[in-house]
Short mmCIF file of C-alpha atoms in Angstrom, two decimals:
data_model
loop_
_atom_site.label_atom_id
_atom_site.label_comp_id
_atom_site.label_asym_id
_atom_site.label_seq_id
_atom_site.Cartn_x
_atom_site.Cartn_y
_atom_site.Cartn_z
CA UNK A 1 6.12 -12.84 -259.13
CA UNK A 2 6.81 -14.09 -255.87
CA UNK A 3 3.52 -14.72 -254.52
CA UNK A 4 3.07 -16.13 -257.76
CA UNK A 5 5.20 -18.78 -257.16
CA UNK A 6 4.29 -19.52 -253.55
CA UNK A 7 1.22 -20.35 -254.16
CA UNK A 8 1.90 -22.69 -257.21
CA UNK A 9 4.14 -24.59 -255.18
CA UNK A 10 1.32 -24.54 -252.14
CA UNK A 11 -1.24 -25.47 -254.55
CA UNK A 12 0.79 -28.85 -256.24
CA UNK A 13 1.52 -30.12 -252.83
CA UNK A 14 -1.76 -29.20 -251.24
CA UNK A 15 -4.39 -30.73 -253.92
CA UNK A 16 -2.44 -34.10 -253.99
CA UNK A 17 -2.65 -33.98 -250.48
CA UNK A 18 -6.48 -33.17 -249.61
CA UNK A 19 -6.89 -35.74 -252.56
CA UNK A 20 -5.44 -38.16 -250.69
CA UNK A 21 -6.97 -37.51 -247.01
CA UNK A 22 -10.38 -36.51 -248.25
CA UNK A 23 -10.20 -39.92 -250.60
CA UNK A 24 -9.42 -42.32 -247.86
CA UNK A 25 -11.59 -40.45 -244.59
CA UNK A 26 -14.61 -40.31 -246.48
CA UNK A 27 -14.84 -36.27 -245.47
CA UNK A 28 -16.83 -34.12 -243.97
CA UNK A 29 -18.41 -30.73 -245.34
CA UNK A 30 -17.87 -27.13 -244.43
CA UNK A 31 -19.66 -24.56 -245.64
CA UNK A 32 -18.59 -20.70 -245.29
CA UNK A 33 -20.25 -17.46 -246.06
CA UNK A 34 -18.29 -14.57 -246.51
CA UNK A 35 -19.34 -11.13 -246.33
CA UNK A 36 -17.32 -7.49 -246.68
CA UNK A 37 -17.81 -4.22 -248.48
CA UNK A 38 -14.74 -2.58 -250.08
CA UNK A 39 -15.04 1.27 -250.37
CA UNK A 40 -19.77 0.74 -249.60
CA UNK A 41 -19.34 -1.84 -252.68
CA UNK A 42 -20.88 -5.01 -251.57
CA UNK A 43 -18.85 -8.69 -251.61
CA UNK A 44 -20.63 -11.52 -250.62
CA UNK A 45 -19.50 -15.08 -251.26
CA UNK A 46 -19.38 -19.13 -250.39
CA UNK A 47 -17.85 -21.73 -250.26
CA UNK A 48 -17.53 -25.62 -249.45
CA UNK A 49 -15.25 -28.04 -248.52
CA UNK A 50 -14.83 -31.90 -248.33
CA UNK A 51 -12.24 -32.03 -245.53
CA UNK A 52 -10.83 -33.74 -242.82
CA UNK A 53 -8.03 -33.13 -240.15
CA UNK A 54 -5.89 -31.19 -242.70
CA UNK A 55 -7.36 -30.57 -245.47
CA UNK A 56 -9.75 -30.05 -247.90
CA UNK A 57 -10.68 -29.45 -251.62
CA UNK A 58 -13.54 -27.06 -252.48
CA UNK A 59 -15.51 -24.86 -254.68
CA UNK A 60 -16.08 -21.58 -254.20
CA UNK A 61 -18.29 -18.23 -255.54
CA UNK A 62 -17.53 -14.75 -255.27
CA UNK A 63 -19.68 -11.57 -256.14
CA UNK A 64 -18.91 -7.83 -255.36
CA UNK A 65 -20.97 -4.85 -256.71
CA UNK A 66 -19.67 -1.59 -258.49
CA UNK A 67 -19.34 1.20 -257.39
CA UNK A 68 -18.69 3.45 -259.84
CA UNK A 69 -18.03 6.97 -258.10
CA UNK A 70 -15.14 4.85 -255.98
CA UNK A 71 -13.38 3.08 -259.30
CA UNK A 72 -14.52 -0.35 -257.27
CA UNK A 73 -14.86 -3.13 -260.23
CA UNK A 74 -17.51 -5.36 -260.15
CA UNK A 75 -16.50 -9.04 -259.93
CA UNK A 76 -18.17 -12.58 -260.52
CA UNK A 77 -15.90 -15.20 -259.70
CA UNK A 78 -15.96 -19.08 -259.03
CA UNK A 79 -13.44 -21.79 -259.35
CA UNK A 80 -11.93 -24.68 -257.00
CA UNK A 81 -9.47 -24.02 -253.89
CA UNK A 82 -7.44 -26.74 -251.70
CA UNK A 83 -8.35 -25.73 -248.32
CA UNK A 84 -4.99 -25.92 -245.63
CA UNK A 85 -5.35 -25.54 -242.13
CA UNK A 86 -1.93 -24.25 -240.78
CA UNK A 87 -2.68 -23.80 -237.23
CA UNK A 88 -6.01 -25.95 -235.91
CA UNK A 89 -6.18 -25.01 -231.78
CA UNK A 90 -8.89 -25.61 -229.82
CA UNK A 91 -10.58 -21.95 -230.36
CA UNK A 92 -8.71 -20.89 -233.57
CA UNK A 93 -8.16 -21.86 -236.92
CA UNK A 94 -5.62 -19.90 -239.72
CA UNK A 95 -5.95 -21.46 -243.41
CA UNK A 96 -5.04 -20.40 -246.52
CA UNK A 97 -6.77 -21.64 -249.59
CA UNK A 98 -4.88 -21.78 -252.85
CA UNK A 99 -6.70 -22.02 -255.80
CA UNK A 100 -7.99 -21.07 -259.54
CA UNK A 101 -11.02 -19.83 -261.22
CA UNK A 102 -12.74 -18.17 -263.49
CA UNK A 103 -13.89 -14.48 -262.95
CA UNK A 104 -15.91 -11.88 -264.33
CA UNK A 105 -14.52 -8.54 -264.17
CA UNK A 106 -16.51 -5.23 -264.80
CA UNK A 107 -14.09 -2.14 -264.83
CA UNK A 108 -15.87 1.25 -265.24
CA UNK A 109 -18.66 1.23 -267.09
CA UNK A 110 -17.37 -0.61 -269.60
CA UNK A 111 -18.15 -4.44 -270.79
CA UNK A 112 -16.98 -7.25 -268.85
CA UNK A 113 -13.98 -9.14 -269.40
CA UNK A 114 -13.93 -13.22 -268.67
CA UNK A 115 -10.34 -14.06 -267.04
CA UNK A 116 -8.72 -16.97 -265.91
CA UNK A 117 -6.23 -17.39 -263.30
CA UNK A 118 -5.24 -18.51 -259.53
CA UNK A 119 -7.30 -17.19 -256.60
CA UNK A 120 -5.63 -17.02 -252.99
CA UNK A 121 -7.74 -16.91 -249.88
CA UNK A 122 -5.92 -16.84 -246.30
CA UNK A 123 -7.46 -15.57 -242.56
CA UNK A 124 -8.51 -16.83 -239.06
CA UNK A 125 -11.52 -18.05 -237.67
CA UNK A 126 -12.52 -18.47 -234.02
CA UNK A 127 -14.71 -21.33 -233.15
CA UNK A 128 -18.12 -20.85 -231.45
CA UNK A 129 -19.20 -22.71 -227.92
CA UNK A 130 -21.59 -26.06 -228.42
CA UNK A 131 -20.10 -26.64 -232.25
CA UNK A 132 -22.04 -23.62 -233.61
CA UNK A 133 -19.70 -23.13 -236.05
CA UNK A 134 -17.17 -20.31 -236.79
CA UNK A 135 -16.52 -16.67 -237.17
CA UNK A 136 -13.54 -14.74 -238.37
CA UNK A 137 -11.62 -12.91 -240.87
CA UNK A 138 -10.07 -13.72 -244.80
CA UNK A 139 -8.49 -12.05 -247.63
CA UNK A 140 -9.57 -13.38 -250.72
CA UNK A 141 -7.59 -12.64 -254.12
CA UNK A 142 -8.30 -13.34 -257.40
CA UNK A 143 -5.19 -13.10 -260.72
CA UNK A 144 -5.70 -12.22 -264.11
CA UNK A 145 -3.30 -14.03 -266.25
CA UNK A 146 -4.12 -13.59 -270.08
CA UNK A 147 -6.54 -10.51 -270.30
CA UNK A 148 -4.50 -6.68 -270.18
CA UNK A 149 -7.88 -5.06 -270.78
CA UNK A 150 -8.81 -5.92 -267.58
CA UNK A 151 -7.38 -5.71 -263.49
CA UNK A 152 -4.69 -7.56 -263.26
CA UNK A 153 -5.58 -8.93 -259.68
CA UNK A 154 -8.37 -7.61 -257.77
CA UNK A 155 -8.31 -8.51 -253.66
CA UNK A 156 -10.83 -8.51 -250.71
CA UNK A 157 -11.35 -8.72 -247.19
CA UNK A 158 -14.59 -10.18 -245.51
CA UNK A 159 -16.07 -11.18 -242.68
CA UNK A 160 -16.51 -14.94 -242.96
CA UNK A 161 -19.06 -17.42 -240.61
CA UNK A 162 -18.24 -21.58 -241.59
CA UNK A 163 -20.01 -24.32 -240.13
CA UNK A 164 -19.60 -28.27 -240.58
CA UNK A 165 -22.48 -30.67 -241.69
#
């Protein structure tokens, strides 16, 4: 319930603020692609953001495999995520990315279930030589709120390569 809370409050201040910056600056775009296995299931994902100095808003899609044999679910998920930079050095970057979308969730076998809810992404990237982009590590999470047929949250980690265009 904590973490719940957290990241409401993150997510209220940090929208109207990436509104605000992305608004006024004009922008630029970021694009990220995210990959990870959890127990040899697949996860691969994007995303994209309209940022500038601090932050961004974005849209993001998510897709692991099942694996059956390892009770791994499979999951679908996309939705929209205000992208915060909390530490921006000259070599490294650590955001987190509150959000909320809508996910897909396949649980043994049996039909999927459509949920609704927040999403959470945080990690670290490390920034290439000659502006070749980025490399790093995130945790992406993703909350069920109204199905209990279903996971109630469902998390991964990736390895995650962003560059700016």
């Amino acid at each position: 319930m904590k973490k719940l809370i957290v990241v409401l409050c993150v997510l209220s201040s940090s929208v109207s603020f990436a509104a605000r910056n992305v608004a006024s600056n004009g922008g630029n775009k970021t694009a990220s692609i995210n990959l990870g296995m959890t127990s040899s299931a697949l996860n691969i994902g994007g995303r994209m953001e309209f940022d500038d100095a601090q932050g961004a808003l974005g849209a993001y899609v998510f897709m692991q495999t099942e694996k059956k044999d390892a009770g791994i679910p499979q999951v679908l998920s996309f939705g929209a995520h205000s992208f915060v930079r909390l530490v921006e050095a000259s070599n490294v970057t650590a955001f987190l990315a509150p959000g909320v979308g809508i996910s897909m969730i396949k649980m043994d076998g049996a039909d999927d279930k459509t949920v609704v809810g927040p999403s959470f992404r945080y990690g670290a990237q490390y920034k290439l030589a000659n502006g070749a982009g980025a490399i790093g590590i995130e945790r992406f999470e993703v909350w069920n709120w109204f199905d209990e047929d279903t996971a109630s949250s469902v998390d991964f980690t990736s390895a995650v390569y962003s560059f700016n265009f």
